[in-house]
Structures are given as structure tokens and as C-alpha cells.
Coordinates of C-alpha atoms (C1' of nucleotides) in Angstrom, one line a residue:
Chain V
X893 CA 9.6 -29.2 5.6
X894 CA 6.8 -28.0 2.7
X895 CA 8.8 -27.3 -0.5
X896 CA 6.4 -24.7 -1.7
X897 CA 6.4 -23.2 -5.1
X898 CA 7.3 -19.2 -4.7
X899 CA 6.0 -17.4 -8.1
X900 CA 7.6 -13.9 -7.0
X901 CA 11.4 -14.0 -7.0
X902 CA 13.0 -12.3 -3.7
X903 CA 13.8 -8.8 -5.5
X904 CA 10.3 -8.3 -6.3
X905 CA 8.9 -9.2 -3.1
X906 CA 11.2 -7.1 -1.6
X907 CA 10.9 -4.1 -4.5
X908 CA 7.3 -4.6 -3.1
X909 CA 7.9 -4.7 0.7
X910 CA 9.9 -1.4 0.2
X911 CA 7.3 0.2 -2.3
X912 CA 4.7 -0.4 0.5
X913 CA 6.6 1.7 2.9
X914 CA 6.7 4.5 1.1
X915 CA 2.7 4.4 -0.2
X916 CA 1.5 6.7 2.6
X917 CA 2.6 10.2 1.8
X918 CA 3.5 11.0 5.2
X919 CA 6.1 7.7 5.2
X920 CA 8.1 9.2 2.7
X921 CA 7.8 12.7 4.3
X922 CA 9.8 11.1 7.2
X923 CA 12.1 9.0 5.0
X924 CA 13.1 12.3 2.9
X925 CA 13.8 14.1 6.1
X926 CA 16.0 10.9 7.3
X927 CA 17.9 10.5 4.2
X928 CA 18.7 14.1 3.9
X929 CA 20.0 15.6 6.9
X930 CA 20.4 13.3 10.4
X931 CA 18.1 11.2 12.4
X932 CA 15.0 13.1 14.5
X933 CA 13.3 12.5 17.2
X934 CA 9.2 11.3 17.0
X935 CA 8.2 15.0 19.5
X936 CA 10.5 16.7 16.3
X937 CA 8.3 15.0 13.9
X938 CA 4.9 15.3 15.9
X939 CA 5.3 19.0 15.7
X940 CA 5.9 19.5 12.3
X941 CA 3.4 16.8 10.6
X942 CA -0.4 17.4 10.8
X943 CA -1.4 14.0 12.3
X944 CA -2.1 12.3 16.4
X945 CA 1.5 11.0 17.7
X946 CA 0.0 7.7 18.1
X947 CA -0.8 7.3 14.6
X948 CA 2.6 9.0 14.0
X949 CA 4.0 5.9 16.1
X950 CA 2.0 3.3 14.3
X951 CA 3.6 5.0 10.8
X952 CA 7.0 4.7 12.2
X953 CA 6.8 1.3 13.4
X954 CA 5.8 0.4 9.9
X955 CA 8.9 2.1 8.8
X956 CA 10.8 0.1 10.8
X957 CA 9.2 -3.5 9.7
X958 CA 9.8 -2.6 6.2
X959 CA 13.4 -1.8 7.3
X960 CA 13.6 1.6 6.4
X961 CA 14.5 3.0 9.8
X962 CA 15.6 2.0 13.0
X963 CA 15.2 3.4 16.2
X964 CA 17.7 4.2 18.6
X965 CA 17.0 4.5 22.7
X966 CA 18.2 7.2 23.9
X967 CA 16.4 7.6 27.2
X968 CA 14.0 9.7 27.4
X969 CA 13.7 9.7 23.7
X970 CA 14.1 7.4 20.8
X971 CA 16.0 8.4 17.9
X972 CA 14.9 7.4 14.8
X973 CA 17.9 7.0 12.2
X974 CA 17.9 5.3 8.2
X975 CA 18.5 1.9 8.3
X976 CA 21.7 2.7 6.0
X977 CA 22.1 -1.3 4.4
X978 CA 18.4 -1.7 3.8
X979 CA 17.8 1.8 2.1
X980 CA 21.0 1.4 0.0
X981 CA 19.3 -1.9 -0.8
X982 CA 16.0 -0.4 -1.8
X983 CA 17.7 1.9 -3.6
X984 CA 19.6 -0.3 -5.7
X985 CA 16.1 -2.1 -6.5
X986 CA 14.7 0.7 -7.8
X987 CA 17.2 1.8 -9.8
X988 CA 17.3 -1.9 -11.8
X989 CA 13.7 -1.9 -11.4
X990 CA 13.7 1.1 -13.9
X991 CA 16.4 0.7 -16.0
Chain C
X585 CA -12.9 28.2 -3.4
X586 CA -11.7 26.9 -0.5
X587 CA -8.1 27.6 0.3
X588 CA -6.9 24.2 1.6
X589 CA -3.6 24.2 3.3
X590 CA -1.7 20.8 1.9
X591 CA 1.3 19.6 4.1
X592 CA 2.8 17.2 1.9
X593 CA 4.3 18.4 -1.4
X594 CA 3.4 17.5 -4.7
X595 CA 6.4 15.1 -5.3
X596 CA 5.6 13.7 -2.2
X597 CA 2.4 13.1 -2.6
X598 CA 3.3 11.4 -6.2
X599 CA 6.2 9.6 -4.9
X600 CA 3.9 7.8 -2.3
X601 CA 1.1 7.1 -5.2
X602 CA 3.3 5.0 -7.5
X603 CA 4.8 3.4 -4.4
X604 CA 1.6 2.5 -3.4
X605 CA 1.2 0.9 -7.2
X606 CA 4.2 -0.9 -6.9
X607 CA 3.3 -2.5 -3.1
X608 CA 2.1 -5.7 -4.4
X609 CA 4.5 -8.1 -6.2
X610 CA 2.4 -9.2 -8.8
X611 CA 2.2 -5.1 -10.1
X612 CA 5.6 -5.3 -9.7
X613 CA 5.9 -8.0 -12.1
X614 CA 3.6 -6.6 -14.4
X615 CA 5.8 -3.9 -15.0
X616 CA 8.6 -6.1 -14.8
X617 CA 7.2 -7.2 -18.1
X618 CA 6.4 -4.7 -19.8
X619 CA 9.6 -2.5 -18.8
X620 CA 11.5 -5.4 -20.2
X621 CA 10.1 -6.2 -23.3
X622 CA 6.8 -4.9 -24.5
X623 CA 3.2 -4.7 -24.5
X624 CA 1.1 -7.5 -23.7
X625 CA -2.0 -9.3 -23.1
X626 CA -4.0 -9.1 -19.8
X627 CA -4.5 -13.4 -21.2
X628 CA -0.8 -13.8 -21.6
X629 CA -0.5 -13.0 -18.1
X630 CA -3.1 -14.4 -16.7
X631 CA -1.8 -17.5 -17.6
X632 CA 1.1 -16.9 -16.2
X633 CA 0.5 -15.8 -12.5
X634 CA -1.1 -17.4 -9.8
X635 CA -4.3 -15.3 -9.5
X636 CA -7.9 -15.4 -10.7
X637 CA -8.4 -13.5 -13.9
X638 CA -10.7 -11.0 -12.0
X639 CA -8.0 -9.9 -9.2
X640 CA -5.9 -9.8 -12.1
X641 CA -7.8 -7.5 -14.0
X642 CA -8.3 -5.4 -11.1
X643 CA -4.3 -4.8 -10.4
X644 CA -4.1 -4.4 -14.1
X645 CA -7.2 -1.3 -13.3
X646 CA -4.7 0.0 -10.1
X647 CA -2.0 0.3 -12.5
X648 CA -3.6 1.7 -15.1
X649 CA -5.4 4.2 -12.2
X650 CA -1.9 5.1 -11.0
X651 CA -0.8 6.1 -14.3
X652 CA 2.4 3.8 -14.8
X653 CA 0.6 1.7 -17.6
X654 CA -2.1 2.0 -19.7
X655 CA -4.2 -0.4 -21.8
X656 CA -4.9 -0.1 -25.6
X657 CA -7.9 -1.6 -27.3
X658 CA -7.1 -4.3 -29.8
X659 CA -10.4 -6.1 -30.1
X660 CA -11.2 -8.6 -28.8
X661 CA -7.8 -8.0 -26.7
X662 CA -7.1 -5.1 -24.8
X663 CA -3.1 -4.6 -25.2
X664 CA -1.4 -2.9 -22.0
X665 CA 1.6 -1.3 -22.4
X666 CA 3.6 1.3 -19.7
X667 CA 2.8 5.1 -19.8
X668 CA 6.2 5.9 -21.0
X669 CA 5.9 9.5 -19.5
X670 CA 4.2 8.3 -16.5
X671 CA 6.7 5.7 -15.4
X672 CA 9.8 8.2 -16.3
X673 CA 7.9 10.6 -13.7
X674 CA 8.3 7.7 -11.2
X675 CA 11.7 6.7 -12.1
X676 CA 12.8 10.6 -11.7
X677 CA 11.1 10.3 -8.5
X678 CA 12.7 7.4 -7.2
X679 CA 16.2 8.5 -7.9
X680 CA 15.8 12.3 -6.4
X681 CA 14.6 10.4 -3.3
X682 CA 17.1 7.8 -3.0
X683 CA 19.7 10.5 -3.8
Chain A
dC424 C1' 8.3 7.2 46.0
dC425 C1' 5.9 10.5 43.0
dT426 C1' 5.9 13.4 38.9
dT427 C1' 7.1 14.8 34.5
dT428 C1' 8.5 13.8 29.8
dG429 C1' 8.6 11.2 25.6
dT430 C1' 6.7 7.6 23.4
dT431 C1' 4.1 3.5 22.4
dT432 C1' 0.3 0.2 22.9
dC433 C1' -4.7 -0.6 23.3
dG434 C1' -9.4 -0.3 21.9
dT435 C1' -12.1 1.1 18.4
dA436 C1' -14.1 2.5 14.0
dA437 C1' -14.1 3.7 9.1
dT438 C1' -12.1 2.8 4.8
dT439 C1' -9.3 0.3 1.6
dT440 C1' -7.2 -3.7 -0.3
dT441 C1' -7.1 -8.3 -1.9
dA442 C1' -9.4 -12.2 -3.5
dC443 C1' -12.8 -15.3 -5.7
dG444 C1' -16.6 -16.9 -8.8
dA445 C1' -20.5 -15.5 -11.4
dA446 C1' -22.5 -12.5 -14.5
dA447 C1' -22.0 -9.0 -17.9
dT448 C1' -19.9 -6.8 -21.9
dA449 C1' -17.8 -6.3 -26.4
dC450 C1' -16.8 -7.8 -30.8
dG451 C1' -15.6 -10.8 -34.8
dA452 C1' -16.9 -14.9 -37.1
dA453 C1' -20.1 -18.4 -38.5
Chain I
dT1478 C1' -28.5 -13.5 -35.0
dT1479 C1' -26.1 -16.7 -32.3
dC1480 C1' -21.6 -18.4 -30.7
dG1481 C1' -17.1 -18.2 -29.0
dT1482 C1' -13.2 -15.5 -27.2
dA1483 C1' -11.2 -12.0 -24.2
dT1484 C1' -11.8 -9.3 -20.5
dT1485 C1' -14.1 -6.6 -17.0
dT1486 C1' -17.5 -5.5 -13.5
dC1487 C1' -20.4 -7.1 -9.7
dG1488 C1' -21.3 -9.0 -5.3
dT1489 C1' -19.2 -10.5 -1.5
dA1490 C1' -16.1 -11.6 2.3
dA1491 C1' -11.8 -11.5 4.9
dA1492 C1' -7.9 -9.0 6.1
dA1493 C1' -5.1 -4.9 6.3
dT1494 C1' -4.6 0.1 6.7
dT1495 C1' -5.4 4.5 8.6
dA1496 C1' -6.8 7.3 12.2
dC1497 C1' -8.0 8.9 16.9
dG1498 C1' -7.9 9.4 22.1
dA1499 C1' -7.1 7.1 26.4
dA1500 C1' -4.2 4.4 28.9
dA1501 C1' 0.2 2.3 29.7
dC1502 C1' 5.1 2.4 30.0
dA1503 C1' 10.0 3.6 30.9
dA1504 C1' 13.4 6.5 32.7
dA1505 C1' 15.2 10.7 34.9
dG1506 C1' 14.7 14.1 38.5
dG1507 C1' 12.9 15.9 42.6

DNA sequence: CCTTTGTTTCGTAATTTTACGAAATACGAA
DNA sequence: TTCGTATTTCGTAAAATTACGAAACAAAGG
């Protein structure tokens, strides 16, 4: 029921929200793989990038907070896909942001 | 002399530095500002945003650190305006990424 | 049921970020 | 030189990030 004051208007918190995503090098490693060809597994990913999987994990569930990237179950695996509406809306951010 | 292997690419590495600048909202609408209109005063926006004028001083030192703005002495004011070739580096970033 | 496979969560530690107020700095004006 | 203005740096504290290995979990196959 608090009516409280928000200073930041919604596109910047979100420009920001989306900006932290991708501040870890190895975050927008995964994202440029994602948005390029099709969704990859976390083994694919664990193989190629030089870090433990459970920090690999803990990088990918922050993808997924920011809503970047969704995961998909696909027993035994999970299949980690783009998050298509969000990343078009991230996009669309940046590109105002910088106009 | 050491021969360091790097995994993640230059553009990469870049991409994931100015995101990192933009992952708070009040950087983001520091630049806001000064994308939109011009230059200003580190007082101008301290007035302005909800923040102690030391944590604003040290986003303004983040920014400047990052590369997207940089700060011009004007004594006894210290003018900060964007790094216009910086912040084109970012937004040539951004839009090969999102592409 | 037990094992294997793929992945995440837990526990932990080091580092970084965010924030504040107080003190320091720089410089022009009185 | 002393004062006032504009801003940063320092000291500190709380919280978040990054990283690892060990343990846990879920599901399919034997």
C-alpha cells in the first residue's frame, strides 16, 4: 500500500538489469553464441569455456534472472535457448539508449 | 614475456566492460544526460538524484574509468561530458551483438 | 534397485560494488 | 592569507559477485 517515490523510470532500470547481464565477459560469450546460431547445452558450453561447471551454472542462472535465456528440460539435459521477447526488448533499449 | 592464452575476444571483453558501466541505473542516467543534451556539472546532478555526493562522484570516477565519459576541468567545476569515440565504440558494440 | 550422465545447489572464500559522512583538495575572491 | 564553493578521496561497512570443489538431484538404462 506505500506509494513510494521511484527516481529511475522502468527503461533505465531495465537498460540496467540487461547491462548487468552482460558485464561478465563470459555472459556475453554465451549470449553471442545463443543469438547466433541455436540453443546449446551447459556440457557443450563447459567444454569449450575455461571455467568450473558450477560456476558456469551460477553464470547461466544469472542469465536467466536477467531474462536473457531460458532453459529448456530436456531430460537428461537442459537446453538453454534466447529468451526471444526479452532480448528483442533489450535490444530495442539499447538502440534508443544510443541514439 | 609471457604468452598468455586469452579465451574471450577483444570485443567481448569490451562489450562486457561498458555493460558493466551501464549496470547501475543512476550511470545509466548519467549518460542519459549527457547523450541528450550536453555536458554538465557533477552539482547539477547531484542535486538531482537521490544519492550522496560522494557515491555520486564515485559512479561519475566508474564512468569516466570505463571510458564512455570523461570530465573537463572548469575551475572550480569539473564539466563531464561523453567520450564521443568511446561511447560510439559501445554503441557499435551493442548493435553487432544484438544483430 | 543401482549406476551413469548431466546439471545444479551448497558451503566457503576472496574480491568488488555500493553507500555514507567526514576530511581533504583546489581555486577564485575578498 | 583566509573564506567559500565545488568536488573528490578516505575510512568504513554491508551486500553482491565470482569462483571452486563436494555433494545433491533427477531421469534413463541396465
Amino acid at each position: 500500500m506505500e506509494e513510494v517515490k521511484q527516481f529511475y523510470s522502468v527503461e533505465e532500470k531495465k537498460l540496467a538489469r540487461y547491462a548487468k547481464a552482460l558485464s561478465h565477459p563470459v555472459r556475453v560469450y554465451i549470449c553471442g553464441i545463443l543469438s547466433k546460431q541455436a540453443c546449446c547445452y551447459s556440457g557443450d558450453l563447459a567444454e569449450e569455456v575455461p571455467i568450473a561447471r558450477s560456476t558456469l551454472s551460477q553464470h547461466l542462472k544469472e542469465l536467466k534472472n536477467s531474462g536473457l535465456v531460458q532453459g529448456e528440460i530436456n531430460p537428461p539435459k537442459i537446453k538453454y535457448c534466447l529468451n526471444k521477447e526479452n532480448w528483442a526488448e533489450a535490444q530495442q533499449l539499447f538502440k534508443e539508449f544510443f541514439k
